[in-house]
């Protein structure tokens, strides 16, 4: 069975997501964990690849639950009531199948605490006794081992505006870079992120050489630089410069003072249409409507 399904579009970033988060009743108990209004926002802006790896490897709905278990020095995915049921390797194979059929992904949203999909805090049990530490789901682990630079988070992080902004900045940067078909396009891509690097007090002076010699390494290093916090004073200074002969909207000054968030200043600049169009990736590295996911 092919792992994952979805309608693909070159115009939208391809985002993997645990199928239960989009309302599909694929969990072990026949339920779902739909994200509410965030489902519509994600579906609007991304080509979503919905995957339930447990269903994809042939487990039914409903099904006996699974958990991570430490066994002989390794962490395996075993049945809660049947320790002889080991689906670790099947989940890893599903991850490889997902990447084979649906690359390139721009990012991935995983279900937290799932023995297949959890990223950070999945309970790891002893063969006899309660959980004693935390681990990563087998499908998520195998997928990220094969694609270590893929932006990824658990759905609980969607409620954190800071984590959400970092994630979507990475997702859209990765998507845009993967659309570059030649050296000239990659150079243009880098130039269009120059202001974003400056706003973080990052010169990025080493990046063109990396881009010329090792494009995949360049992307990883760029994302690291973009994950540095924006320096508000420098950011606002760039906004004023972009206004050129026009007076900047008052919201830019309020942003510089710290009284309004960045997106308010950005919206004012866009409404005033005073900034050059080639600054769009600095002004809006991703559609800011996606931040509404954090208020769901």
XYZ file of C-alpha atoms in Angstrom:
296
model
C 0.000 0.000 0.000
C 1.352 3.422 -0.932
C 2.041 5.584 2.102
C 0.302 8.955 1.871
C -2.049 10.675 -0.512
C -2.755 14.189 -1.684
C -3.199 16.516 -4.621
C 0.107 18.118 -5.576
C 0.671 21.643 -6.849
C 3.928 23.275 -7.890
C 2.482 26.626 -6.840
C 2.105 25.628 -3.196
C 4.666 24.157 -0.794
C 4.233 20.433 -0.246
C 3.555 19.798 3.435
C 3.385 16.373 5.013
C 0.943 16.047 7.891
C -0.363 13.296 10.135
C -3.734 12.381 8.645
C -5.549 12.404 11.996
C -4.725 16.121 12.355
C -6.796 16.833 9.249
C -9.846 15.095 10.683
C -9.373 11.626 9.225
C -10.571 8.921 11.620
C -7.436 6.818 11.459
C -6.307 6.668 15.085
C -6.100 3.356 16.899
C -9.436 4.046 18.618
C -11.191 5.208 15.442
C -11.026 8.874 16.440
C -9.234 11.869 14.938
C -7.327 14.863 16.296
C -8.467 17.552 13.850
C -6.774 20.932 14.203
C -10.014 22.893 13.871
C -9.821 26.141 11.892
C -6.107 25.557 11.263
C -7.086 22.687 8.930
C -8.634 25.150 6.499
C -5.650 27.498 6.629
C -3.176 24.722 5.964
C -5.291 23.277 3.173
C -5.545 26.717 1.551
C -1.815 27.410 1.489
C -0.195 23.996 1.086
C -0.356 20.903 -1.071
C -1.014 18.576 1.851
C 0.216 15.006 1.923
C -1.878 13.296 4.583
C -0.209 10.209 6.007
C -1.185 7.766 8.714
C 1.755 5.368 8.681
C 0.019 2.816 10.897
C -2.886 2.519 8.465
C -0.478 2.596 5.514
C 1.371 -0.499 6.773
C -1.887 -2.394 6.933
C -3.102 -1.926 10.498
C -6.849 -1.528 10.760
C -9.129 1.057 12.349
C -9.731 0.534 15.180
C -6.625 -1.467 16.131
C -4.742 -2.564 19.240
C -2.575 0.310 20.513
C 1.192 0.519 20.094
C 3.938 2.050 22.207
C 7.677 2.615 22.175
C 9.508 -0.029 24.188
C 13.176 -0.285 25.070
C 14.280 -3.798 24.138
C 17.836 -5.113 24.088
C 19.285 -1.618 23.984
C 17.077 -0.455 21.100
C 13.712 1.315 20.973
C 11.039 -0.642 19.127
C 7.349 -0.083 18.364
C 5.505 -2.965 19.981
C 1.922 -3.825 20.762
C 0.766 -2.739 24.209
C -0.942 -6.083 24.802
C 1.161 -8.178 22.423
C 4.907 -7.644 22.776
C 5.541 -10.024 19.877
C 3.917 -7.519 17.517
C 6.828 -5.380 16.266
C 6.059 -2.848 13.509
C 9.250 -0.769 13.781
C 10.747 -1.851 10.478
C 7.431 -1.542 8.659
C 7.074 2.067 9.831
C 10.618 2.856 8.718
C 9.855 1.363 5.308
C 6.715 3.499 5.131
C 8.841 6.622 5.702
C 11.088 5.648 2.795
C 8.010 4.984 0.653
C 6.517 8.355 1.545
C 9.681 10.185 0.507
C 9.979 8.135 -2.665
C 6.452 8.990 -3.795
C 6.059 12.559 -2.532
C 9.387 14.382 -2.440
C 10.241 17.183 -2.360
C 8.586 18.041 0.933
C 8.901 21.614 2.159
C 7.962 20.691 5.738
C 6.083 18.256 7.942
C 3.588 18.490 10.834
C 3.587 15.400 13.063
C 1.155 14.182 15.719
C 2.682 14.547 19.164
C 3.222 11.582 21.515
C 2.436 9.073 18.770
C 4.662 5.954 18.736
C 4.842 6.354 14.955
C 4.745 10.138 14.446
C 5.807 11.902 17.645
C 8.936 14.049 17.458
C 10.074 14.853 20.966
C 8.198 13.407 23.897
C 6.871 9.961 23.064
C 6.964 7.809 26.215
C 9.499 4.973 26.002
C 8.432 2.023 28.130
C 10.358 -0.840 29.638
C 9.345 -4.374 28.759
C 8.183 -4.594 32.337
C 7.138 -1.354 33.991
C 6.225 2.242 33.268
C 7.835 4.685 30.853
C 11.226 5.942 31.987
C 12.211 8.441 29.275
C 11.045 10.021 26.027
C 11.809 9.224 22.416
C 10.742 9.786 18.806
C 8.161 7.841 16.830
C 9.602 5.272 14.425
C 8.084 6.724 11.243
C 9.097 10.305 12.081
C 12.579 9.174 13.084
C 13.162 7.245 9.859
C 11.813 10.075 7.704
C 13.989 12.731 9.339
C 17.069 10.516 9.247
C 16.627 10.395 5.477
C 15.791 14.110 5.254
C 17.525 15.760 8.253
C 17.110 19.368 7.074
C 13.341 19.081 6.624
C 11.481 21.686 8.730
C 9.266 19.730 11.123
C 7.164 20.298 14.223
C 4.444 18.676 16.274
C 0.909 20.014 16.104
C 1.117 21.352 19.669
C 3.717 23.881 18.465
C 1.098 25.400 16.147
C -0.238 27.208 19.222
C 3.108 28.965 19.705
C 3.320 32.025 17.436
C 7.131 32.176 17.650
C 7.572 28.510 16.724
C 4.987 28.883 13.986
C 6.757 31.874 12.423
C 10.098 30.064 12.462
C 8.573 26.936 10.946
C 6.745 28.688 8.112
C 9.772 30.873 7.331
C 11.805 27.685 6.905
C 9.094 25.905 4.920
C 8.696 28.692 2.375
C 12.460 29.229 2.044
C 12.961 25.524 1.378
C 10.079 25.451 -1.103
C 11.384 28.461 -3.032
C 14.905 27.087 -3.135
C 13.730 23.732 -4.452
C 11.978 25.550 -7.313
C 15.325 26.978 -8.504
C 16.296 25.099 -11.651
C 19.706 26.608 -12.390
C 22.584 28.651 -10.985
C 21.074 32.004 -11.969
C 17.816 31.195 -10.195
C 19.679 30.157 -7.047
C 21.667 33.391 -7.060
C 18.468 35.394 -7.418
C 16.985 33.396 -4.537
C 19.934 34.333 -2.322
C 19.742 38.010 -3.276
C 16.069 38.133 -2.326
C 16.914 36.958 1.201
C 19.689 39.535 1.687
C 17.456 41.983 3.578
C 16.105 39.225 5.813
C 19.673 38.306 6.773
C 20.528 41.931 7.431
C 17.488 42.297 9.696
C 18.986 39.545 11.845
C 22.464 41.140 11.833
C 23.637 38.241 9.684
C 25.813 39.253 6.728
C 25.576 35.905 4.986
C 28.825 36.813 3.245
C 29.991 33.187 3.241
C 26.804 31.834 1.714
C 27.394 32.621 -2.004
C 30.548 30.492 -1.962
C 28.650 27.652 -0.282
C 25.816 28.061 -2.787
C 28.242 27.728 -5.708
C 29.943 24.633 -4.337
C 27.268 22.749 -2.391
C 23.650 23.932 -2.866
C 22.120 21.481 -0.321
C 24.592 22.637 2.350
C 23.755 26.235 1.452
C 20.075 25.694 2.167
C 20.791 24.243 5.610
C 23.102 27.130 6.486
C 20.624 29.726 5.206
C 17.860 28.279 7.368
C 20.169 28.398 10.384
C 20.829 32.094 9.714
C 17.137 32.852 9.196
C 16.321 31.226 12.532
C 18.263 33.950 14.338
C 15.893 36.499 15.927
C 15.034 39.637 13.990
C 16.645 42.772 15.461
C 13.669 45.120 15.604
C 15.618 48.364 15.249
C 17.457 47.136 12.158
C 14.266 45.626 10.770
C 12.395 48.916 11.105
C 15.346 50.796 9.580
C 15.153 48.574 6.495
C 11.409 49.209 6.250
C 12.039 52.954 6.260
C 14.680 52.573 3.554
C 12.266 50.617 1.383
C 9.842 53.512 1.461
C 12.451 55.593 -0.427
C 10.912 59.025 -1.173
C 7.663 58.195 0.573
C 6.968 58.751 4.235
C 6.786 55.369 5.965
C 3.383 54.422 7.396
C 3.005 55.302 11.116
C 2.821 51.595 11.925
C 6.523 51.267 11.078
C 7.387 53.752 13.828
C 5.122 51.971 16.279
C 6.802 48.692 15.401
C 10.218 50.267 15.998
C 9.005 51.341 19.448
C 7.777 47.841 20.190
C 4.112 48.796 20.524
C 2.831 46.669 17.604
C 4.029 43.341 16.153
C 5.939 43.086 12.898
C 3.031 41.908 10.781
C 1.111 45.139 11.548
C 3.943 47.202 10.052
C 4.158 44.813 7.093
C 0.440 45.107 6.372
C 0.708 48.891 6.459
C 3.603 48.841 3.990
C 1.723 46.518 1.671
C -1.425 48.638 1.779
C 0.579 51.808 1.086
C 2.398 50.061 -1.797
C 5.556 52.031 -1.145
C 8.041 49.152 -0.988
C 9.642 47.613 -4.102
C 8.170 44.292 -5.183
C 11.573 42.532 -5.035
C 11.535 43.023 -1.257
C 8.544 40.725 -0.819
C 10.458 37.865 0.816
C 11.808 40.269 3.422
C 8.421 41.833 4.041
C 6.456 38.608 4.061
C 8.597 35.449 4.180
C 5.366 33.443 4.281
C 1.633 34.309 4.150
C 1.007 35.950 7.515
C -2.546 34.625 7.566
C -0.963 31.344 8.605
C -0.210 32.863 12.005
C -3.932 32.542 12.694
C -3.173 28.854 13.261
C -1.757 29.918 16.628
C -5.086 31.402 17.720
C -7.125 28.302 16.987
